XYZ file of C-alpha atoms in Angstrom:
390
model
C -25.467 37.934 53.920
C -21.758 37.532 55.449
C -23.146 38.588 59.448
C -25.586 35.478 58.025
C -22.900 33.341 57.142
C -20.901 33.706 60.368
C -23.880 33.277 63.035
C -24.338 29.853 61.300
C -20.765 28.992 60.758
C -19.626 29.675 63.955
C -19.589 27.945 66.840
C -23.076 27.786 69.016
C -21.476 30.066 71.830
C -20.931 32.843 69.274
C -24.017 32.663 67.122
C -25.709 36.156 67.160
C -29.565 34.954 66.390
C -30.143 38.543 65.383
C -28.073 39.338 63.251
C -29.509 36.911 60.946
C -31.442 39.190 58.566
C -30.424 38.908 54.671
C -30.720 41.508 52.322
C -30.442 39.136 48.652
C -30.771 35.347 48.387
C -27.978 33.291 48.881
C -26.633 31.040 46.139
C -23.199 28.612 46.028
C -20.858 31.100 44.585
C -21.201 33.448 47.739
C -20.954 30.378 50.120
C -17.360 29.025 48.347
C -16.807 33.403 48.234
C -17.141 33.285 51.994
C -15.105 30.334 52.719
C -13.081 31.648 50.783
C -12.423 34.874 51.883
C -13.222 34.185 56.132
C -11.530 31.177 56.640
C -8.985 30.321 53.476
C -10.831 27.494 52.277
C -10.306 26.716 48.657
C -10.384 23.305 48.615
C -12.239 20.640 50.383
C -10.125 17.229 50.873
C -8.812 16.548 53.533
C -9.753 19.686 56.129
C -8.921 20.119 59.814
C -11.797 18.974 61.846
C -12.715 22.706 62.799
C -12.741 23.515 59.247
C -14.719 20.980 57.618
C -17.424 21.956 60.052
C -17.365 25.853 58.812
C -17.694 23.836 55.327
C -20.440 22.098 56.246
C -22.496 24.592 57.689
C -22.450 26.816 54.811
C -23.387 23.689 52.064
C -26.179 22.918 54.247
C -27.988 26.726 54.106
C -27.137 26.940 50.579
C -28.219 23.114 49.761
C -32.001 24.441 51.982
C -32.078 28.173 49.958
C -31.873 25.857 46.711
C -33.727 22.475 47.864
C -36.308 23.695 50.102
C -34.142 20.648 51.977
C -31.011 19.485 53.849
C -29.693 16.832 52.095
C -27.819 13.615 53.917
C -23.944 14.112 54.740
C -22.362 11.539 52.559
C -21.265 8.837 54.707
C -18.099 6.199 53.989
C -19.641 3.481 52.105
C -19.720 0.103 53.843
C -18.366 -2.934 51.768
C -20.185 -5.894 52.088
C -18.952 -9.110 50.141
C -20.784 -11.772 48.913
C -21.550 -14.347 52.021
C -19.332 -16.966 50.909
C -16.110 -14.640 50.499
C -17.725 -12.282 54.258
C -15.843 -13.625 56.640
C -12.087 -13.914 54.636
C -12.398 -10.854 53.443
C -13.302 -9.049 56.220
C -10.564 -10.220 58.318
C -7.768 -9.695 56.383
C -9.331 -5.269 55.739
C -9.533 -6.174 60.114
C -5.987 -7.179 60.262
C -4.866 -4.165 57.517
C -6.517 -2.054 60.367
C -4.699 -4.007 63.531
C -1.300 -3.137 61.984
C -2.143 0.800 61.817
C -2.909 1.320 57.884
C -4.759 4.633 57.671
C -8.358 4.397 57.076
C -8.287 5.961 53.493
C -5.841 3.054 52.044
C -8.478 0.081 53.718
C -11.008 1.676 51.780
C -9.396 1.648 48.974
C -8.525 -1.906 49.942
C -12.232 -2.671 50.294
C -13.160 -1.071 46.890
C -10.645 -3.349 44.351
C -11.919 -6.866 46.923
C -15.254 -5.957 46.184
C -14.547 -5.826 42.569
C -12.860 -9.552 43.407
C -15.664 -11.062 45.521
C -18.360 -9.783 42.429
C -15.359 -11.699 39.560
C -15.335 -15.018 41.633
C -19.027 -15.324 42.547
C -19.999 -14.844 38.726
C -17.628 -17.870 37.862
C -19.343 -19.317 40.730
C -17.028 -19.953 43.012
C -17.929 -20.667 46.494
C -14.409 -21.368 48.352
C -11.818 -19.116 48.784
C -9.993 -22.183 48.195
C -10.958 -22.868 45.283
C -8.682 -19.762 43.543
C -6.712 -20.824 40.536
C -4.182 -19.042 38.518
C -7.001 -19.027 35.541
C -9.088 -17.340 37.924
C -6.488 -14.585 38.990
C -5.282 -13.779 35.477
C -8.963 -13.580 34.354
C -10.228 -10.886 37.072
C -6.775 -9.481 35.924
C -7.718 -8.721 32.096
C -11.381 -6.770 32.987
C -8.640 -3.954 34.353
C -8.824 -2.970 30.229
C -11.524 0.380 31.307
C -9.548 1.861 34.823
C -6.987 3.765 34.573
C -3.166 3.519 35.019
C -3.271 4.729 38.424
C -6.141 2.611 39.387
C -4.783 -0.555 37.356
C -1.600 -0.003 39.789
C -3.317 0.085 43.406
C -5.849 -2.983 42.032
C -2.070 -4.761 41.455
C -0.772 -3.989 44.672
C -4.169 -4.817 46.882
C -4.217 -7.739 45.240
C -0.936 -9.415 45.767
C -1.131 -8.041 49.540
C -4.718 -9.970 49.525
C -2.615 -13.613 48.106
C 0.214 -12.940 50.401
C -2.103 -12.741 53.586
C -4.420 -15.745 52.062
C -1.193 -17.758 51.924
C -0.401 -16.735 55.194
C -3.308 -17.965 56.844
C -2.798 -21.357 54.705
C -6.522 -20.247 53.187
C -4.641 -21.468 49.464
C -1.893 -24.066 48.665
C -0.049 -21.483 46.811
C 0.874 -17.686 47.185
C -1.053 -16.456 44.277
C 1.288 -12.929 43.994
C 3.913 -14.460 42.009
C 1.525 -14.831 38.844
C 0.238 -10.725 39.290
C 1.935 -9.103 36.424
C 3.995 -5.741 37.417
C 2.901 -3.121 34.941
C 5.545 -0.296 35.737
C 3.618 2.629 36.830
C 5.900 3.471 39.329
C 9.345 3.940 36.678
C 6.623 5.887 34.365
C 8.179 9.699 35.681
C 5.974 12.463 35.249
C 6.953 15.292 33.902
C 7.282 17.716 36.616
C 5.005 20.891 37.035
C 7.034 24.134 36.757
C 6.211 27.704 36.449
C 8.786 30.302 34.818
C 10.499 32.910 36.936
C 8.748 35.514 35.512
C 5.377 33.993 36.828
C 7.008 33.414 40.132
C 7.824 36.679 40.846
C 4.532 38.271 39.584
C 2.655 36.024 42.374
C 5.421 36.994 44.625
C 4.738 40.888 44.120
C 0.552 40.576 43.898
C 0.711 40.211 47.959
C -1.018 42.689 49.803
C 1.923 42.991 52.300
C -0.462 45.692 54.397
C -2.570 42.721 56.454
C -1.756 40.328 59.119
C -2.937 37.545 56.097
C -0.320 39.401 53.257
C 2.284 39.368 55.905
C 2.207 35.842 56.573
C 1.496 34.446 53.262
C 4.476 36.359 51.744
C 6.942 34.794 54.311
C 5.055 31.146 53.381
C 5.752 31.503 49.384
C 9.217 32.638 49.657
C 9.944 29.664 51.715
C 8.189 27.122 48.617
C 9.726 29.679 46.092
C 13.446 30.461 46.945
C 14.388 27.500 48.875
C 11.506 25.083 47.854
C 10.369 23.400 50.924
C 7.750 21.098 51.285
C 4.541 22.239 52.609
C 4.465 19.700 55.499
C 7.954 21.268 56.615
C 6.306 24.954 56.291
C 4.139 23.818 58.561
C 6.009 22.580 61.096
C 8.374 24.980 60.800
C 9.225 26.282 64.627
C 11.273 29.191 66.633
C 13.679 26.229 67.207
C 14.580 25.744 63.344
C 15.613 29.451 62.489
C 18.892 29.955 63.625
C 19.138 33.609 63.047
C 22.333 34.095 64.404
C 23.884 31.322 62.105
C 21.458 32.616 58.881
C 20.330 29.167 58.467
C 17.257 27.197 58.675
C 17.496 23.752 59.971
C 15.287 20.984 60.272
C 14.355 17.692 59.893
C 12.391 16.576 56.603
C 8.796 15.132 57.301
C 8.976 13.011 54.024
C 11.917 11.523 54.659
C 13.157 11.984 57.982
C 16.204 13.444 57.128
C 18.456 16.597 58.631
C 18.715 19.255 56.294
C 20.140 23.039 56.420
C 19.450 25.968 53.940
C 20.700 29.538 54.462
C 17.957 32.000 55.407
C 18.365 34.710 52.720
C 17.593 38.199 53.168
C 14.043 37.880 51.891
C 12.998 35.434 53.269
C 14.452 36.906 56.367
C 12.622 40.185 56.266
C 9.694 38.508 55.612
C 9.767 36.082 58.785
C 10.534 39.203 60.742
C 7.544 41.660 59.607
C 5.065 38.408 59.699
C 6.318 37.690 63.474
C 6.203 41.339 64.592
C 2.868 42.384 62.967
C 1.364 39.283 62.088
C 1.674 36.542 64.193
C -1.409 35.971 66.796
C -0.339 35.242 70.229
C -0.428 31.619 71.034
C 0.909 29.448 74.044
C -0.433 26.188 72.474
C 2.342 25.753 69.670
C 5.238 26.500 68.398
C 4.888 26.825 65.298
C 5.877 29.742 63.473
C 2.696 30.378 60.798
C -0.835 30.295 62.476
C -4.377 30.726 61.372
C -5.228 34.535 61.934
C -9.064 33.769 63.265
C -10.077 31.210 65.823
C -9.531 28.548 66.807
C -5.759 29.639 66.693
C -3.414 27.256 65.614
C -0.853 25.971 63.546
C -1.633 25.645 59.449
C -2.040 22.346 57.682
C -1.026 21.143 54.544
C -4.231 21.854 52.148
C -4.536 25.306 53.465
C -0.858 26.168 52.087
C -2.174 24.609 48.768
C -5.526 26.507 49.090
C -2.740 30.076 49.804
C -0.919 29.438 46.697
C -4.095 28.469 44.243
C -5.100 31.506 45.284
C -2.311 33.869 44.709
C -1.436 31.925 41.276
C -5.215 33.060 40.290
C -4.851 36.309 41.823
C -1.876 37.616 39.678
C -3.734 36.090 36.473
C -1.543 32.694 35.928
C -3.254 30.118 33.685
C -3.074 27.167 35.528
C -4.296 24.404 33.191
C -5.159 21.214 33.360
C -3.261 18.196 35.202
C -0.743 20.809 36.271
C 0.145 21.267 39.967
C -0.872 24.228 41.898
C 0.235 24.161 45.285
C 3.281 24.825 47.234
C 5.392 21.732 45.311
C 4.708 22.919 42.144
C 7.207 26.004 43.421
C 9.169 23.907 44.126
C 9.441 22.262 41.271
C 9.803 25.562 39.931
C 12.924 26.365 41.765
C 14.631 23.452 40.467
C 13.578 24.321 36.638
C 15.321 27.963 37.613
C 18.783 26.362 39.533
C 18.836 24.004 35.744
C 18.364 27.218 34.049
C 21.756 29.070 35.637
C 23.428 25.420 35.345
C 23.601 24.297 38.640
C 24.573 20.517 39.409
C 21.780 17.817 39.918
C 24.021 16.643 42.964
C 23.782 20.192 44.445
C 20.186 20.874 43.640
C 19.410 17.167 44.907
C 20.633 18.472 48.311
C 19.006 22.240 47.549
C 15.900 20.093 47.747
C 16.411 17.403 50.619
C 16.653 14.441 48.261
C 18.013 11.302 49.671
C 19.233 10.422 45.791
C 20.210 12.257 43.138
C 18.144 9.862 41.037
C 15.067 11.776 42.082
C 16.476 14.844 40.880
C 17.421 13.625 37.644
C 13.653 14.010 36.704
C 13.843 17.807 37.133
C 16.095 17.191 33.534
C 13.370 16.778 31.533
C 12.001 20.518 31.715
C 15.190 21.533 31.023
C 14.109 23.331 27.605
C 17.418 24.662 26.288
C 19.645 21.597 27.876
C 17.261 19.539 25.602
C 17.610 21.620 22.704
C 21.292 21.114 22.483
C 20.642 17.150 22.275
C 18.260 18.023 19.387
C 19.806 16.038 16.211
C 19.345 17.614 12.379
C 17.801 14.934 10.719
C 19.268 13.445 7.579
C 18.455 14.741 4.291
C 16.030 12.622 2.382
C 15.021 12.683 -1.219
C 11.267 13.078 -1.788
C 11.472 12.245 -5.782
C 13.991 9.936 -5.420
C 12.080 6.513 -6.186
C 12.304 3.244 -4.564
C 14.806 0.576 -5.860
C 13.255 -2.181 -7.413
C 15.362 -5.614 -7.308
């Protein structure tokens, strides 16, 4: 069965039609297992193009096996606004695209404007120039069934759109200033940390007797011991590892700030083991961590998420709903472990590469021992004493 999948998912020049001789019926689970085992795919969002093609090939095959047809590939929806608003709304989206905003950002803005277009049309508005305060506030009142995240994104999109309308002199005033603030960003979320025992189980379950295990073990150590972000691990090159000084020196992808971390002994040994016995020969990139199967190239951040998730499950660690289960969870776990050891916040902030200590203070929410020390004993209450009557 794997020979059939490999034949269909491989590039045309490498396909071997004679090998297609399945001995059993293909099902969706077999396809998912194949993608995880051969291509290390466990999440299907933001895949590199070559992996997306492989996943698509397997999905087409399973669709045909189960339904007898090849289902059409989902296409990005093209939003068409009501005719009286089409030109204005589309010009705004075109300007955002010209300013270099990502396609997903523009697509999200189109969704929010689509709803706004429907609302204005339902109120009989024929020109954007007829916009007024009550219409804006009335539209905002329709958000009651949306999640806090969607409400926040919609409000932000409206402010930007209203700025645009005013700058283009399409409205007499800037309605962005009557769009309320929701405080969504100020609602800090509890970090997803795993106990030290779980992190150790995760590391111990890696089979380092094969190239994939050697590579994955080094990646997991960098995330668990140093708290490196996924993108920084993917971007790690030979120049970043200063063997003579026992340091790792990088420019963080997120903050663009330099960071120097110690090259711990177990990390150094894992890197040597991987570089000496597992890293493929590759002249097209200086990145340390590469794919182990063709096409050979630098790992992408989504793949690291799949790697961590795979070993969490292999270690038997339960992943509860809403809890992160990628490299960032190991970063949170490191911060939690440092807090347990009473490491000062400024030191943790420096280790994690935060530009502000305030960013690190969110981890205080998971320092259970210190939170217990803050607990207050409630005053005694006499349940038998009746209320005084005045």
